[in-house]
Coordinates of C-alpha atoms and ligand atoms in Angstrom, one line a residue:
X19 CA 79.1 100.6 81.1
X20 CA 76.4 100.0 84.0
X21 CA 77.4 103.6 85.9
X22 CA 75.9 105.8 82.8
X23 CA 73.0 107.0 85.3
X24 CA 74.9 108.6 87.7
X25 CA 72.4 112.4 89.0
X26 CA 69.5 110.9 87.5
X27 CA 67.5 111.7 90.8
X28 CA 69.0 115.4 90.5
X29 CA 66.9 115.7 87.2
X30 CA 64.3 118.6 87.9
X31 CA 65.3 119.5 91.5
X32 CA 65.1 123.2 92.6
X33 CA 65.3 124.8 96.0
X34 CA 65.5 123.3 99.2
X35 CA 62.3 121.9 99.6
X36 CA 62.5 120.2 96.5
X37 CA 65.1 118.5 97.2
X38 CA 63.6 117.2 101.3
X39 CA 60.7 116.5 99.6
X40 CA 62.4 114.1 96.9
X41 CA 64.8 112.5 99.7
X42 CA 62.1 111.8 101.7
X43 CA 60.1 109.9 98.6
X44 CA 63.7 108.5 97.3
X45 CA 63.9 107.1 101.0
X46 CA 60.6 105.5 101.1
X47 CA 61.6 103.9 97.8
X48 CA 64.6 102.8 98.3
X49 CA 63.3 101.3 102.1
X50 CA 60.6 99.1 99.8
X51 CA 63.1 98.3 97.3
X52 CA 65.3 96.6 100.1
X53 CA 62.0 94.4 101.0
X54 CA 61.5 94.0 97.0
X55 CA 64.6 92.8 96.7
X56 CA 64.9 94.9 93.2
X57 CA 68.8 95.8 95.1
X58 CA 71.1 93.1 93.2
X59 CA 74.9 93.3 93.3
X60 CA 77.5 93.2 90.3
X61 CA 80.9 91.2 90.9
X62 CA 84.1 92.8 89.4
X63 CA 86.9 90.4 89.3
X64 CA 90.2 91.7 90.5
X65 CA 93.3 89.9 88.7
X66 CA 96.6 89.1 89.4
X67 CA 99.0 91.3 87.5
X68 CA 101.6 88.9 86.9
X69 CA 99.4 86.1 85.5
X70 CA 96.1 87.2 85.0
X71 CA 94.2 84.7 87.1
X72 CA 90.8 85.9 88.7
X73 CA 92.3 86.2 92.5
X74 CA 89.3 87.5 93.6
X75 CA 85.8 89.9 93.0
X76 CA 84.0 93.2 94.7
X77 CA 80.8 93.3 94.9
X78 CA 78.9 96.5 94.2
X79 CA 75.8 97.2 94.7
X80 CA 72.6 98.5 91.9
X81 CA 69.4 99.2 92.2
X82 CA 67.0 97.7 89.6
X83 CA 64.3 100.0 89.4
X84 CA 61.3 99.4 88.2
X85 CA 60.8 102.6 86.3
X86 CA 64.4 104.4 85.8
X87 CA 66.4 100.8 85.4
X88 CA 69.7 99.8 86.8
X89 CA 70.9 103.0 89.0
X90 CA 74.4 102.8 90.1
X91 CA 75.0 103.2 94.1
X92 CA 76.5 106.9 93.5
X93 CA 72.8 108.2 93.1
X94 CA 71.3 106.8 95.9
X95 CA 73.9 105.6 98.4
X96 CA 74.8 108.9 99.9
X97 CA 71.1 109.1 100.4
X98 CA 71.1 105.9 102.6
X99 CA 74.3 107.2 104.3
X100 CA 72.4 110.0 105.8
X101 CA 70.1 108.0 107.2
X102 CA 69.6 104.3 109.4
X103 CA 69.0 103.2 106.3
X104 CA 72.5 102.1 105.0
X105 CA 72.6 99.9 108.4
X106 CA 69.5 97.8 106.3
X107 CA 71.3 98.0 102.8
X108 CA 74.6 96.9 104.7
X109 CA 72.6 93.8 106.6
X110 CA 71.1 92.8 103.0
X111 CA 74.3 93.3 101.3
X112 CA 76.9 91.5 103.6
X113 CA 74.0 88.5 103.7
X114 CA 74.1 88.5 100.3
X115 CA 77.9 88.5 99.3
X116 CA 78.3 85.8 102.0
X117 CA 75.4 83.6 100.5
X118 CA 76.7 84.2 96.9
X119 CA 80.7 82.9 98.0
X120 CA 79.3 80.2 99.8
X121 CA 77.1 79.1 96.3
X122 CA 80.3 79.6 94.0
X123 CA 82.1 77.6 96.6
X124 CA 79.3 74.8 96.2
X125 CA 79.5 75.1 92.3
X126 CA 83.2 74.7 92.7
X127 CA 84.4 78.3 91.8
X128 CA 86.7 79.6 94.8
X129 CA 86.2 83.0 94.3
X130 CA 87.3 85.4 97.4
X131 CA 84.2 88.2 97.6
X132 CA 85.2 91.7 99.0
X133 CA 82.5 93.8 100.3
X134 CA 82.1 97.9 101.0
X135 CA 81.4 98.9 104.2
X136 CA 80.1 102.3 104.7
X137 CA 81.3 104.5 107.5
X138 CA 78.5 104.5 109.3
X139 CA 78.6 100.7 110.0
X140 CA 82.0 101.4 112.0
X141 CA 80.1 102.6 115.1
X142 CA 77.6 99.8 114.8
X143 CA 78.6 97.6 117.7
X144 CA 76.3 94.4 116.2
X145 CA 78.8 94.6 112.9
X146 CA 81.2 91.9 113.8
X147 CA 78.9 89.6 116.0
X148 CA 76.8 89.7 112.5
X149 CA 79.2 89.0 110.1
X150 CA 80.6 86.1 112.0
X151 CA 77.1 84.6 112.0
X152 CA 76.8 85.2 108.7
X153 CA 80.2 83.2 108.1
X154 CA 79.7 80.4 110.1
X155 CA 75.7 80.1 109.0
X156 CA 76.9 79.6 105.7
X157 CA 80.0 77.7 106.5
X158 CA 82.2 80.1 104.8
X159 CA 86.1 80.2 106.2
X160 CA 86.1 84.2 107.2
X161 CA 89.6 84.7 105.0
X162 CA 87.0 84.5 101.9
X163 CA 85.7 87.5 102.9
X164 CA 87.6 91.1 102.4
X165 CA 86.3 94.4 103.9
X166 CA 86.8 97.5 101.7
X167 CA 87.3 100.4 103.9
X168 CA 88.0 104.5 102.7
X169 CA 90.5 106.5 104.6
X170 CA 87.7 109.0 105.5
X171 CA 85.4 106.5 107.0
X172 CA 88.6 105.9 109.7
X173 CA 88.9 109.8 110.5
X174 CA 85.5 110.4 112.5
X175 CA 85.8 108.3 115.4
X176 CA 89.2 106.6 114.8
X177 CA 89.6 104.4 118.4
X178 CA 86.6 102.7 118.0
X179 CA 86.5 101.8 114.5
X180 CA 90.1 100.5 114.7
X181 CA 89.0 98.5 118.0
X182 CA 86.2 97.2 115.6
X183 CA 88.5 96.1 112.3
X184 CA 90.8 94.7 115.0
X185 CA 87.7 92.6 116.0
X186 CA 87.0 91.5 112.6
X187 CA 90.6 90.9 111.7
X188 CA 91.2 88.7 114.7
X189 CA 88.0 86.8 113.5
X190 CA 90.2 86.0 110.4
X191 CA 88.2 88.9 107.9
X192 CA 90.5 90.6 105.8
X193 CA 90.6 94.5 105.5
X194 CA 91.4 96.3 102.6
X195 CA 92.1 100.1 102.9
X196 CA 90.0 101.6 99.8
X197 CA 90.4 104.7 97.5
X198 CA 94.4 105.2 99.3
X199 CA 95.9 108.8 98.4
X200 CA 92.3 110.4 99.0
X201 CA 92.3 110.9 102.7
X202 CA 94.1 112.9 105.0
X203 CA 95.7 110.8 107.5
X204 CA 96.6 107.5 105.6
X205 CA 100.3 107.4 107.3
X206 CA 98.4 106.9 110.6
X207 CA 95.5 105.1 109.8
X208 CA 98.3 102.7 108.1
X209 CA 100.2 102.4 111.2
X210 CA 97.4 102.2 113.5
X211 CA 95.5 99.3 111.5
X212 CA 95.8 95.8 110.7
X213 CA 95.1 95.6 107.0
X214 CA 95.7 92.9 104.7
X215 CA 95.6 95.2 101.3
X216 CA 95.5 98.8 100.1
X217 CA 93.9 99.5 97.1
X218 CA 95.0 102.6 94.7
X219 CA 92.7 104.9 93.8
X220 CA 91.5 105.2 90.2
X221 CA 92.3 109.0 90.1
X222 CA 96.0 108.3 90.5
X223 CA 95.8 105.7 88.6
X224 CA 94.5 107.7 85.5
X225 CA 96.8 110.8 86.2
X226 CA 100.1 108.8 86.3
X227 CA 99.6 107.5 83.4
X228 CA 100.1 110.9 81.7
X229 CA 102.4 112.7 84.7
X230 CA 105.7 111.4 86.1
X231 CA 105.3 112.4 89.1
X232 CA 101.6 110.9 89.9
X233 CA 103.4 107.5 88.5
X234 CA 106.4 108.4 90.8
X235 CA 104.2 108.9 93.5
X236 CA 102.2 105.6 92.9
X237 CA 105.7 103.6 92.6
X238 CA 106.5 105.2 96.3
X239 CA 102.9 104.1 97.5
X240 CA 103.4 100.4 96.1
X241 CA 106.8 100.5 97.6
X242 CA 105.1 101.7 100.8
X243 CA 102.8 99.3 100.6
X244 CA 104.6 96.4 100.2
X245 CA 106.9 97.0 103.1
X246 CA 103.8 96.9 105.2
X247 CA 103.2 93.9 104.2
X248 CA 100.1 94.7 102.0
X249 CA 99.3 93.2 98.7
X250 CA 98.2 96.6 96.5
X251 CA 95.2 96.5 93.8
X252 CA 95.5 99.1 91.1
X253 CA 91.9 100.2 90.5
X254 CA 89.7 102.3 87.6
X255 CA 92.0 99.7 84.7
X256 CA 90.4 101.7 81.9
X257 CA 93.2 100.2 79.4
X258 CA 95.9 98.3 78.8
X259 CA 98.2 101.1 78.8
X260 CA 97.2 101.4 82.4
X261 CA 97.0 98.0 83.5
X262 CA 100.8 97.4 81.8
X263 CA 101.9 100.8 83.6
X264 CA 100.5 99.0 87.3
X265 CA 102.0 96.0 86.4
X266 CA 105.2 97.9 86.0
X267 CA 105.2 99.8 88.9
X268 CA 105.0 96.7 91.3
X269 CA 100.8 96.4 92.0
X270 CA 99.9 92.7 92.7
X271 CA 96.8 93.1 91.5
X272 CA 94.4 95.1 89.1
X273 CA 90.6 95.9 88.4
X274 CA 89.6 97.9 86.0
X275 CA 86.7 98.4 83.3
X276 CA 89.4 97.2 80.7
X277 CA 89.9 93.6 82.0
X278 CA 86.4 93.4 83.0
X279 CA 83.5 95.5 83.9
X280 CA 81.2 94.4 87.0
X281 CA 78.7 91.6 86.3
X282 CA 75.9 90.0 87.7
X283 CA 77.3 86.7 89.9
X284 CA 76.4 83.7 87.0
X285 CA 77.9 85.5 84.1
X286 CA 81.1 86.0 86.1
X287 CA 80.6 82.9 87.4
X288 CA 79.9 81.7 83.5
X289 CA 83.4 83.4 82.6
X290 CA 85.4 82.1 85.2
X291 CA 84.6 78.3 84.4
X292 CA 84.2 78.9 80.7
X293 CA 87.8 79.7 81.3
X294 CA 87.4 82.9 79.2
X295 CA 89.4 84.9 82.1
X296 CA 92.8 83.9 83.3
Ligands
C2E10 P1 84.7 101.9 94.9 O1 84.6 101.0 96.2 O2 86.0 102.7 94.7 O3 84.4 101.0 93.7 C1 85.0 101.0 92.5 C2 84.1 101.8 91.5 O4 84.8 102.0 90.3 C3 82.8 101.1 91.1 O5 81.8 102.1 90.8 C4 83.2 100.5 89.7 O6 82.2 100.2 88.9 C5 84.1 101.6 89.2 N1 85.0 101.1 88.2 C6 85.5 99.9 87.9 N2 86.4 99.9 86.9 C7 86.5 101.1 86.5 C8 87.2 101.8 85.4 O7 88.0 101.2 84.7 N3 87.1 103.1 85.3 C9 86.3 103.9 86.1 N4 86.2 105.2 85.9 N5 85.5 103.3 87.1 C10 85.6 102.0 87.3 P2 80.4 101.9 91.4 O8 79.9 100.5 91.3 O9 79.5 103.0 90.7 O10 80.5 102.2 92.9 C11 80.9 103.5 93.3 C12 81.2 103.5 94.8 O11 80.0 103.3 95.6 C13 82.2 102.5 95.2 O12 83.5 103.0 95.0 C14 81.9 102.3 96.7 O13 82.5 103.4 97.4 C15 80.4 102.6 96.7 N6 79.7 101.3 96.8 C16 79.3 100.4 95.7 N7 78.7 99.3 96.2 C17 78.6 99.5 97.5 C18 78.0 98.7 98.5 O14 77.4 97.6 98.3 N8 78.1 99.2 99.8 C19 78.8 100.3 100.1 N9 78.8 100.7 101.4 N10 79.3 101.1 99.2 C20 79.2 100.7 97.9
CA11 CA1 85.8 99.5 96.9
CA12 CA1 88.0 102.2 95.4
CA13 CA1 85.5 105.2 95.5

């Protein structure tokens, strides 16, 4: 799969000032790379349980580099997080998963897109004002769009992100709550916040397949789910034992490396009207 490379920066680190001294080149890299445009983003498509249609895809985000090849975003996202930089990658990456669901629309393929918001870019008060641009620049109804957003992002500053994703929602963006069962406050966070879907994460997912009680509790979370309204997305599909066990315990939805890995936009887009998925 594309993630193999995960800690390939952490090769030959020691001490300290190693490791400032190889942020601080990483950063310069990655800063160029943005303008280079070697960033490119992979589409997994998420599928309805019951029928196996395509209902949608998230995009995720790799770096091409020149020298070390495709780098997934675990080993050099958290990098970005820690500085202004992720408020660049996030600009360049919303652009470009608005641009790319506004060319499938063209070519005919209605394919929803659901983007990763950092936490970070839940205090940045230009976040809304530039997504709806975005939308409307490139004539895309804002219901194509879905924002994936972690429990933990929510906990720092909780009143003004919520005052934010109500901004967005009322704009007509969906929100998806990301990784669910990770966090620490999801009971409030799901009270206090207008999402559209919840998405379970992978870690349950693997575990209940093997323990009752992890499938128990992902039957209760579904349940939970559902009576909030939510559609649920079973993530981290590594098999069909999995995906049947989702489909079982009442997800609406599923994504996983075993119905399909990500992909770079024209071979999912390739798939999708060869009519080889769904
Ligand atoms: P996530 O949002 O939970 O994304 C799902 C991750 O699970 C992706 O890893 C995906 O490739 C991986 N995955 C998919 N199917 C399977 C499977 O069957 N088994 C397993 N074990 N994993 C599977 P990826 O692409 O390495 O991304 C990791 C995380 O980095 C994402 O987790 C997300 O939090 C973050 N991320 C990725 N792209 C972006 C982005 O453009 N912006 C932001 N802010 N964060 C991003
Ligand atoms: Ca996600
Ligand atoms: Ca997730
Ligand atoms: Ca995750």
């Amino acid at each position: 799969r594309d993630g193999a490379r995960v800690g390939v920066w952490d090769a030959g680190m020691a001490g300290t000032a190693g490791v400032r001294s190889w942020e601080l080149a990483l950063h310069a890299q990655l800063r160029a790379a943005i303008a280079h445009r070697e960033l490119v983003l992979h589409f997994q498509p998420v599928q309805e349980a019951a029928t196996g249609r395509v209902a949608s895809a998230e995009a995720l985000v790799r770096w091409r580099h020149p020298e070390r090849g495709l780098l997934p975003p675990g080993s050099f996202l958290p990098m970005a997080e820690r500085s202004s930089l992720i408020i660049d990658l996030t600009w360049w990456e919303l652009e470009e998963v608005i641009a790319q669901c506004a060319r499938w629309s063209r070519a005919g393929v209605h394919l929803p897109v659901s983007a990763n918001l950092s936490a970070r870019m839940l205090v940045v008060d230009d976040l809304p004002r530039m997504i709806t641009r975005r939308l409307a620049a490139y004539r895309l109804p804002p219901e194509m769009l879905t924002l994936e957003i972690t429990e933990s992002a929510l906990v720092s500053q909780p009143a003004r992100a919520a005052a934010m994703l109500g901004e967005l929602r009322t704009a007509g963006v969906k929100l998806s709550l990301d990784d669910f069962g990770t966090g620490y406050s999801s009971m409030e966070i799901l009270k206090a916040l207008p999402f559209d879907e919840m998405k379970i994460d992978k870690g349950f997912v693997m575990d209940a397949r093997a323990s009752l009680p992890d499938a128990a509790i992902v039957r209760s979370v579904v349940d939970l789910g559902h009576r909030l309204g939510l559609r649920v997305v079973g993530e981290g599909v590594e098999d069909e034992q999995s995906a049947r066990m989702l489909t079982e315990l009442g997800c609406d939805l599923l994504q996983g490396d075993a119905l399909s890995p990500p992909l770079p936009a024209d071979e999912l887009a390739a798939l999708l009207t060869s009519g080889g998925m769904g």
